[in-house]
Amino acid sequence: MRKLMMLGLCGLIVSSCTKAKQCSLPSSVKNQSENAQILATVDGEAITQEQFFAKLTGPAKGEYIKARNDYYEAKSQALEEYIFQSLVEKEAKKRGKKEEEVLTSEID
């Protein structure tokens, strides 16, 4: 039930956010290539994400992929919750109501 309510409220709030172009990633994040990311430097030589992944084999590769997927899933979930809470706070302030009142009014 909460998920359905979240989707509805987020849909209302996010549509106004995207129309106003207030929600976007910084250009430094947009342009950063994950494969070119330097993970370490050994004896003055940079080791990139791409080089690291190319050398992974066997069980270590599977464990790395699983850990990476778990990390991104947890990060996405936390970011989604943070965005939702921020949007609810802004909507409550806009309406001059408490956050609980905004959530309750969207459910009813």
mmCIF file of N, CA and C in Angstrom:
data_model
loop_
_atom_site.group_PDB
_atom_site.id
_atom_site.type_symbol
_atom_site.label_atom_id
_atom_site.label_comp_id
_atom_site.label_asym_id
_atom_site.label_seq_id
_atom_site.Cartn_x
_atom_site.Cartn_y
_atom_site.Cartn_z
ATOM 1 N N MET A 1 0.820 -1.184 0.000
ATOM 2 C CA MET A 1 0.000 0.000 0.000
ATOM 3 C C MET A 1 0.865 1.250 0.000
ATOM 4 N N ARG A 2 1.923 1.247 0.839
ATOM 5 C CA ARG A 2 2.799 2.412 0.917
ATOM 6 C C ARG A 2 3.503 2.646 -0.417
ATOM 7 N N LYS A 3 3.909 1.548 -1.077
ATOM 8 C CA LYS A 3 4.589 1.670 -2.355
ATOM 9 C C LYS A 3 3.683 2.318 -3.396
ATOM 10 N N LEU A 4 2.428 1.925 -3.411
ATOM 11 C CA LEU A 4 1.463 2.508 -4.341
ATOM 12 C C LEU A 4 1.276 3.986 -4.053
ATOM 13 N N MET A 5 1.178 4.322 -2.783
ATOM 14 C CA MET A 5 1.036 5.713 -2.390
ATOM 15 C C MET A 5 2.279 6.508 -2.771
ATOM 16 N N MET A 6 3.442 5.924 -2.560
ATOM 17 C CA MET A 6 4.699 6.588 -2.910
ATOM 18 C C MET A 6 4.750 6.874 -4.405
ATOM 19 N N LEU A 7 4.359 5.900 -5.197
ATOM 20 C CA LEU A 7 4.384 6.075 -6.648
ATOM 21 C C LEU A 7 3.475 7.217 -7.082
ATOM 22 N N GLY A 8 2.283 7.258 -6.521
ATOM 23 C CA GLY A 8 1.344 8.316 -6.879
ATOM 24 C C GLY A 8 1.849 9.687 -6.496
ATOM 25 N N LEU A 9 2.326 9.816 -5.279
ATOM 26 C CA LEU A 9 2.829 11.101 -4.811
ATOM 27 C C LEU A 9 4.079 11.505 -5.566
ATOM 28 N N CYS A 10 4.971 10.567 -5.771
ATOM 29 C CA CYS A 10 6.197 10.872 -6.519
ATOM 30 C C CYS A 10 5.864 11.281 -7.947
ATOM 31 N N GLY A 11 4.883 10.631 -8.534
ATOM 32 C CA GLY A 11 4.480 10.985 -9.893
ATOM 33 C C GLY A 11 4.034 12.423 -9.980
ATOM 34 N N LEU A 12 3.241 12.857 -9.004
ATOM 35 C CA LEU A 12 2.774 14.245 -8.989
ATOM 36 C C LEU A 12 3.923 15.221 -8.801
ATOM 37 N N ILE A 13 4.757 14.928 -7.844
ATOM 38 C CA ILE A 13 5.827 15.858 -7.499
ATOM 39 C C ILE A 13 6.937 15.842 -8.537
ATOM 40 N N VAL A 14 7.335 14.658 -8.983
ATOM 41 C CA VAL A 14 8.431 14.544 -9.937
ATOM 42 C C VAL A 14 8.071 15.160 -11.269
ATOM 43 N N SER A 15 6.814 15.066 -11.687
ATOM 44 C CA SER A 15 6.439 15.654 -12.967
ATOM 45 C C SER A 15 6.678 17.154 -12.954
ATOM 46 N N SER A 16 6.397 17.810 -11.847
ATOM 47 C CA SER A 16 6.660 19.248 -11.784
ATOM 48 C C SER A 16 8.151 19.513 -11.693
ATOM 49 N N CYS A 17 8.876 18.641 -11.055
ATOM 50 C CA CYS A 17 10.321 18.795 -10.927
ATOM 51 C C CYS A 17 10.993 18.683 -12.290
ATOM 52 N N THR A 18 10.611 17.683 -13.078
ATOM 53 C CA THR A 18 11.246 17.487 -14.375
ATOM 54 C C THR A 18 10.821 18.547 -15.374
ATOM 55 N N LYS A 19 9.591 19.038 -15.274
ATOM 56 C CA LYS A 19 9.155 20.112 -16.166
ATOM 57 C C LYS A 19 9.968 21.372 -15.911
ATOM 58 N N ALA A 20 10.301 21.608 -14.666
ATOM 59 C CA ALA A 20 11.080 22.789 -14.315
ATOM 60 C C ALA A 20 12.583 22.539 -14.471
ATOM 61 N N LYS A 21 12.957 21.329 -14.859
ATOM 62 C CA LYS A 21 14.360 20.928 -15.048
ATOM 63 C C LYS A 21 15.200 21.164 -13.790
ATOM 64 N N GLN A 22 14.610 20.870 -12.643
ATOM 65 C CA GLN A 22 15.307 21.032 -11.376
ATOM 66 C C GLN A 22 15.993 19.741 -10.944
ATOM 67 N N CYS A 23 15.693 18.638 -11.588
ATOM 68 C CA CYS A 23 16.234 17.350 -11.193
ATOM 69 C C CYS A 23 17.191 16.861 -12.279
ATOM 70 N N SER A 24 18.463 16.953 -12.044
ATOM 71 C CA SER A 24 19.424 16.449 -13.011
ATOM 72 C C SER A 24 20.725 16.115 -12.307
ATOM 73 N N LEU A 25 21.513 15.291 -12.956
ATOM 74 C CA LEU A 25 22.814 14.932 -12.414
ATOM 75 C C LEU A 25 23.830 16.016 -12.743
ATOM 76 N N PRO A 26 24.776 16.253 -11.867
ATOM 77 C CA PRO A 26 25.829 17.207 -12.197
ATOM 78 C C PRO A 26 26.596 16.736 -13.426
ATOM 79 N N SER A 27 27.114 17.654 -14.210
ATOM 80 C CA SER A 27 27.808 17.282 -15.439
ATOM 81 C C SER A 27 29.023 16.401 -15.159
ATOM 82 N N SER A 28 29.669 16.582 -14.007
ATOM 83 C CA SER A 28 30.831 15.751 -13.684
ATOM 84 C C SER A 28 30.435 14.287 -13.536
ATOM 85 N N VAL A 29 29.216 14.025 -13.041
ATOM 86 C CA VAL A 29 28.732 12.650 -12.898
ATOM 87 C C VAL A 29 28.327 12.101 -14.259
ATOM 88 N N LYS A 30 27.663 12.922 -15.065
ATOM 89 C CA LYS A 30 27.214 12.489 -16.382
ATOM 90 C C LYS A 30 28.386 12.084 -17.267
ATOM 91 N N ASN A 31 29.479 12.822 -17.168
ATOM 92 C CA ASN A 31 30.605 12.618 -18.077
ATOM 93 C C ASN A 31 31.636 11.610 -17.585
ATOM 94 N N GLN A 32 31.516 11.182 -16.353
ATOM 95 C CA GLN A 32 32.498 10.266 -15.793
ATOM 96 C C GLN A 32 32.317 8.869 -16.371
ATOM 97 N N SER A 33 33.377 8.328 -16.912
ATOM 98 C CA SER A 33 33.338 6.970 -17.448
ATOM 99 C C SER A 33 33.785 6.002 -16.366
ATOM 100 N N GLU A 34 32.906 5.055 -16.046
ATOM 101 C CA GLU A 34 33.225 4.110 -14.977
ATOM 102 C C GLU A 34 34.452 3.266 -15.314
ATOM 103 N N ASN A 35 34.593 2.863 -16.559
ATOM 104 C CA ASN A 35 35.727 2.013 -16.939
ATOM 105 C C ASN A 35 37.051 2.742 -16.821
ATOM 106 N N ALA A 36 37.055 4.051 -16.971
ATOM 107 C CA ALA A 36 38.285 4.830 -16.895
ATOM 108 C C ALA A 36 38.624 5.226 -15.460
ATOM 109 N N GLN A 37 37.742 4.921 -14.531
ATOM 110 C CA GLN A 37 37.960 5.289 -13.134
ATOM 111 C C GLN A 37 39.220 4.609 -12.604
ATOM 112 N N ILE A 38 40.085 5.390 -12.012
ATOM 113 C CA ILE A 38 41.327 4.848 -11.449
ATOM 114 C C ILE A 38 41.031 4.315 -10.050
ATOM 115 N N LEU A 39 41.334 3.034 -9.860
ATOM 116 C CA LEU A 39 41.077 2.379 -8.576
ATOM 117 C C LEU A 39 42.276 2.448 -7.649
ATOM 118 N N ALA A 40 43.462 2.377 -8.240
ATOM 119 C CA ALA A 40 44.692 2.380 -7.444
ATOM 120 C C ALA A 40 45.861 2.785 -8.328
ATOM 121 N N THR A 41 46.948 3.150 -7.675
ATOM 122 C CA THR A 41 48.189 3.437 -8.383
ATOM 123 C C THR A 41 49.279 2.611 -7.722
ATOM 124 N N VAL A 42 49.969 1.808 -8.523
ATOM 125 C CA VAL A 42 51.038 0.951 -8.015
ATOM 126 C C VAL A 42 52.313 1.291 -8.772
ATOM 127 N N ASP A 43 53.337 1.670 -8.028
ATOM 128 C CA ASP A 43 54.616 2.081 -8.628
ATOM 129 C C ASP A 43 54.412 3.125 -9.720
ATOM 130 N N GLY A 44 53.518 4.067 -9.478
ATOM 131 C CA GLY A 44 53.276 5.148 -10.425
ATOM 132 C C GLY A 44 52.374 4.779 -11.591
ATOM 133 N N GLU A 45 51.923 3.526 -11.666
ATOM 134 C CA GLU A 45 51.061 3.087 -12.762
ATOM 135 C C GLU A 45 49.615 2.973 -12.268
ATOM 136 N N ALA A 46 48.721 3.667 -12.965
ATOM 137 C CA ALA A 46 47.306 3.656 -12.595
ATOM 138 C C ALA A 46 46.651 2.342 -13.009
ATOM 139 N N ILE A 47 45.788 1.832 -12.131
ATOM 140 C CA ILE A 47 44.996 0.640 -12.440
ATOM 141 C C ILE A 47 43.547 1.098 -12.556
ATOM 142 N N THR A 48 42.983 0.950 -13.755
ATOM 143 C CA THR A 48 41.609 1.393 -13.993
ATOM 144 C C THR A 48 40.622 0.278 -13.677
ATOM 145 N N GLN A 49 39.363 0.664 -13.576
ATOM 146 C CA GLN A 49 38.283 -0.301 -13.356
ATOM 147 C C GLN A 49 38.299 -1.358 -14.456
ATOM 148 N N GLU A 50 38.481 -0.923 -15.686
ATOM 149 C CA GLU A 50 38.481 -1.840 -16.833
ATOM 150 C C GLU A 50 39.617 -2.861 -16.735
ATOM 151 N N GLN A 51 40.815 -2.410 -16.374
ATOM 152 C CA GLN A 51 41.955 -3.316 -16.215
ATOM 153 C C GLN A 51 41.710 -4.303 -15.077
ATOM 154 N N PHE A 52 41.204 -3.801 -13.986
ATOM 155 C CA PHE A 52 40.911 -4.642 -12.824
ATOM 156 C C PHE A 52 39.921 -5.745 -13.182
ATOM 157 N N PHE A 53 38.813 -5.360 -13.836
ATOM 158 C CA PHE A 53 37.782 -6.332 -14.180
ATOM 159 C C PHE A 53 38.292 -7.357 -15.187
ATOM 160 N N ALA A 54 39.155 -6.937 -16.118
ATOM 161 C CA ALA A 54 39.702 -7.842 -17.122
ATOM 162 C C ALA A 54 40.566 -8.936 -16.487
ATOM 163 N N LYS A 55 41.177 -8.632 -15.346
ATOM 164 C CA LYS A 55 42.059 -9.599 -14.673
ATOM 165 C C LYS A 55 41.328 -10.515 -13.703
ATOM 166 N N LEU A 56 40.102 -10.172 -13.355
ATOM 167 C CA LEU A 56 39.352 -11.023 -12.428
ATOM 168 C C LEU A 56 38.971 -12.337 -13.094
ATOM 169 N N THR A 57 39.125 -13.424 -12.354
ATOM 170 C CA THR A 57 38.745 -14.740 -12.875
ATOM 171 C C THR A 57 38.151 -15.580 -11.748
ATOM 172 N N GLY A 58 37.528 -16.664 -12.148
ATOM 173 C CA GLY A 58 37.019 -17.654 -11.198
ATOM 174 C C GLY A 58 36.035 -17.106 -10.195
ATOM 175 N N PRO A 59 36.061 -17.687 -8.974
ATOM 176 C CA PRO A 59 35.109 -17.296 -7.939
ATOM 177 C C PRO A 59 35.212 -15.822 -7.554
ATOM 178 N N ALA A 60 36.400 -15.257 -7.612
ATOM 179 C CA ALA A 60 36.571 -13.843 -7.246
ATOM 180 C C ALA A 60 35.750 -12.940 -8.163
ATOM 181 N N LYS A 61 35.671 -13.296 -9.440
ATOM 182 C CA LYS A 61 34.900 -12.491 -10.389
ATOM 183 C C LYS A 61 33.411 -12.549 -10.047
ATOM 184 N N GLY A 62 32.903 -13.752 -9.749
ATOM 185 C CA GLY A 62 31.499 -13.905 -9.382
ATOM 186 C C GLY A 62 31.174 -13.164 -8.098
ATOM 187 N N GLU A 63 32.061 -13.262 -7.103
ATOM 188 C CA GLU A 63 31.847 -12.575 -5.831
ATOM 189 C C GLU A 63 31.872 -11.060 -6.026
ATOM 190 N N TYR A 64 32.779 -10.592 -6.866
ATOM 191 C CA TYR A 64 32.876 -9.161 -7.137
ATOM 192 C C TYR A 64 31.602 -8.656 -7.814
ATOM 193 N N ILE A 65 31.131 -9.374 -8.809
ATOM 194 C CA ILE A 65 29.923 -8.966 -9.528
ATOM 195 C C ILE A 65 28.725 -8.940 -8.584
ATOM 196 N N LYS A 66 28.599 -9.958 -7.726
ATOM 197 C CA LYS A 66 27.489 -9.996 -6.773
ATOM 198 C C LYS A 66 27.583 -8.838 -5.788
ATOM 199 N N ALA A 67 28.759 -8.598 -5.252
ATOM 200 C CA ALA A 67 28.934 -7.494 -4.297
ATOM 201 C C ALA A 67 28.626 -6.152 -4.955
ATOM 202 N N ARG A 68 29.057 -5.990 -6.176
ATOM 203 C CA ARG A 68 28.807 -4.745 -6.912
ATOM 204 C C ARG A 68 27.305 -4.549 -7.162
ATOM 205 N N ASN A 69 26.634 -5.620 -7.555
ATOM 206 C CA ASN A 69 25.183 -5.545 -7.765
ATOM 207 C C ASN A 69 24.441 -5.247 -6.468
ATOM 208 N N ASP A 70 24.860 -5.887 -5.377
ATOM 209 C CA ASP A 70 24.249 -5.630 -4.068
ATOM 210 C C ASP A 70 24.439 -4.170 -3.664
ATOM 211 N N TYR A 71 25.638 -3.643 -3.911
ATOM 212 C CA TYR A 71 25.949 -2.254 -3.589
ATOM 213 C C TYR A 71 25.036 -1.311 -4.368
ATOM 214 N N TYR A 72 24.944 -1.516 -5.674
ATOM 215 C CA TYR A 72 24.124 -0.634 -6.490
ATOM 216 C C TYR A 72 22.645 -0.733 -6.136
ATOM 217 N N GLU A 73 22.196 -1.924 -5.779
ATOM 218 C CA GLU A 73 20.801 -2.101 -5.374
ATOM 219 C C GLU A 73 20.527 -1.352 -4.070
ATOM 220 N N ALA A 74 21.427 -1.492 -3.101
ATOM 221 C CA ALA A 74 21.268 -0.800 -1.820
ATOM 222 C C ALA A 74 21.353 0.714 -2.010
ATOM 223 N N LYS A 75 22.267 1.152 -2.844
ATOM 224 C CA LYS A 75 22.427 2.583 -3.103
ATOM 225 C C LYS A 75 21.183 3.142 -3.790
ATOM 226 N N SER A 76 20.658 2.418 -4.755
ATOM 227 C CA SER A 76 19.456 2.860 -5.467
ATOM 228 C C SER A 76 18.269 2.952 -4.527
ATOM 229 N N GLN A 77 18.122 1.959 -3.672
ATOM 230 C CA GLN A 77 17.012 1.942 -2.720
ATOM 231 C C GLN A 77 17.133 3.107 -1.735
ATOM 232 N N ALA A 78 18.339 3.346 -1.224
ATOM 233 C CA ALA A 78 18.547 4.456 -0.289
ATOM 234 C C ALA A 78 18.311 5.798 -0.978
ATOM 235 N N LEU A 79 18.768 5.931 -2.214
ATOM 236 C CA LEU A 79 18.567 7.172 -2.954
ATOM 237 C C LEU A 79 17.089 7.403 -3.244
ATOM 238 N N GLU A 80 16.386 6.340 -3.597
ATOM 239 C CA GLU A 80 14.947 6.449 -3.847
ATOM 240 C C GLU A 80 14.214 6.929 -2.600
ATOM 241 N N GLU A 81 14.566 6.387 -1.452
ATOM 242 C CA GLU A 81 13.943 6.789 -0.190
ATOM 243 C C GLU A 81 14.288 8.244 0.140
ATOM 244 N N TYR A 82 15.527 8.625 -0.087
ATOM 245 C CA TYR A 82 15.959 10.008 0.167
ATOM 246 C C TYR A 82 15.196 10.987 -0.727
ATOM 247 N N ILE A 83 15.076 10.659 -2.005
ATOM 248 C CA ILE A 83 14.361 11.514 -2.950
ATOM 249 C C ILE A 83 12.896 11.620 -2.552
ATOM 250 N N PHE A 84 12.281 10.492 -2.224
ATOM 251 C CA PHE A 84 10.884 10.490 -1.807
ATOM 252 C C PHE A 84 10.687 11.390 -0.599
ATOM 253 N N GLN A 85 11.537 11.233 0.411
ATOM 254 C CA GLN A 85 11.404 12.030 1.632
ATOM 255 C C GLN A 85 11.596 13.513 1.326
ATOM 256 N N SER A 86 12.559 13.843 0.482
ATOM 257 C CA SER A 86 12.792 15.237 0.100
ATOM 258 C C SER A 86 11.583 15.822 -0.616
ATOM 259 N N LEU A 87 10.995 15.044 -1.519
ATOM 260 C CA LEU A 87 9.828 15.520 -2.260
ATOM 261 C C LEU A 87 8.617 15.696 -1.353
ATOM 262 N N VAL A 88 8.448 14.786 -0.399
ATOM 263 C CA VAL A 88 7.339 14.906 0.550
ATOM 264 C C VAL A 88 7.532 16.161 1.406
ATOM 265 N N GLU A 89 8.764 16.392 1.872
ATOM 266 C CA GLU A 89 9.048 17.582 2.673
ATOM 267 C C GLU A 89 8.732 18.856 1.894
ATOM 268 N N LYS A 90 9.156 18.914 0.643
ATOM 269 C CA LYS A 90 8.920 20.100 -0.187
ATOM 270 C C LYS A 90 7.431 20.295 -0.449
ATOM 271 N N GLU A 91 6.733 19.211 -0.721
ATOM 272 C CA GLU A 91 5.296 19.301 -0.988
ATOM 273 C C GLU A 91 4.553 19.752 0.267
ATOM 274 N N ALA A 92 4.962 19.237 1.431
ATOM 275 C CA ALA A 92 4.328 19.638 2.688
ATOM 276 C C ALA A 92 4.559 21.126 2.941
ATOM 277 N N LYS A 93 5.753 21.580 2.705
ATOM 278 C CA LYS A 93 6.068 22.997 2.893
ATOM 279 C C LYS A 93 5.259 23.857 1.926
ATOM 280 N N LYS A 94 5.157 23.404 0.677
ATOM 281 C CA LYS A 94 4.399 24.123 -0.350
ATOM 282 C C LYS A 94 2.921 24.253 0.042
ATOM 283 N N ARG A 95 2.372 23.174 0.612
ATOM 284 C CA ARG A 95 0.958 23.163 0.996
ATOM 285 C C ARG A 95 0.715 23.754 2.385
ATOM 286 N N GLY A 96 1.800 24.008 3.129
ATOM 287 C CA GLY A 96 1.649 24.515 4.490
ATOM 288 C C GLY A 96 1.105 23.473 5.440
ATOM 289 N N LYS A 97 1.455 22.202 5.191
ATOM 290 C CA LYS A 97 0.963 21.100 6.018
ATOM 291 C C LYS A 97 2.134 20.297 6.560
ATOM 292 N N LYS A 98 1.827 19.390 7.478
ATOM 293 C CA LYS A 98 2.813 18.447 7.982
ATOM 294 C C LYS A 98 2.977 17.334 6.951
ATOM 295 N N GLU A 99 4.130 16.688 6.961
ATOM 296 C CA GLU A 99 4.402 15.597 6.019
ATOM 297 C C GLU A 99 3.362 14.489 6.127
ATOM 298 N N GLU A 100 2.983 14.133 7.349
ATOM 299 C CA GLU A 100 2.001 13.073 7.552
ATOM 300 C C GLU A 100 0.667 13.436 6.907
ATOM 301 N N GLU A 101 0.306 14.723 6.993
ATOM 302 C CA GLU A 101 -0.959 15.175 6.391
ATOM 303 C C GLU A 101 -0.926 15.048 4.868
ATOM 304 N N VAL A 102 0.223 15.376 4.286
ATOM 305 C CA VAL A 102 0.355 15.253 2.828
ATOM 306 C C VAL A 102 0.236 13.787 2.427
ATOM 307 N N LEU A 103 0.917 12.911 3.151
ATOM 308 C CA LEU A 103 0.859 11.476 2.821
ATOM 309 C C LEU A 103 -0.549 10.939 3.009
ATOM 310 N N THR A 104 -1.201 11.324 4.102
ATOM 311 C CA THR A 104 -2.571 10.856 4.366
ATOM 312 C C THR A 104 -3.538 11.355 3.303
ATOM 313 N N SER A 105 -3.399 12.609 2.887
ATOM 314 C CA SER A 105 -4.300 13.155 1.874
ATOM 315 C C SER A 105 -4.112 12.466 0.534
ATOM 316 N N GLU A 106 -2.943 12.003 0.238
ATOM 317 C CA GLU A 106 -2.688 11.299 -1.015
ATOM 318 C C GLU A 106 -3.232 9.881 -0.993
ATOM 319 N N ILE A 107 -3.308 9.272 0.190
ATOM 320 C CA ILE A 107 -3.850 7.919 0.317
ATOM 321 C C ILE A 107 -5.364 7.938 0.189
ATOM 322 N N ASP A 108 -5.998 8.906 0.849
ATOM 323 C CA ASP A 108 -7.465 8.996 0.864
ATOM 324 C C ASP A 108 -7.981 9.487 -0.428
#
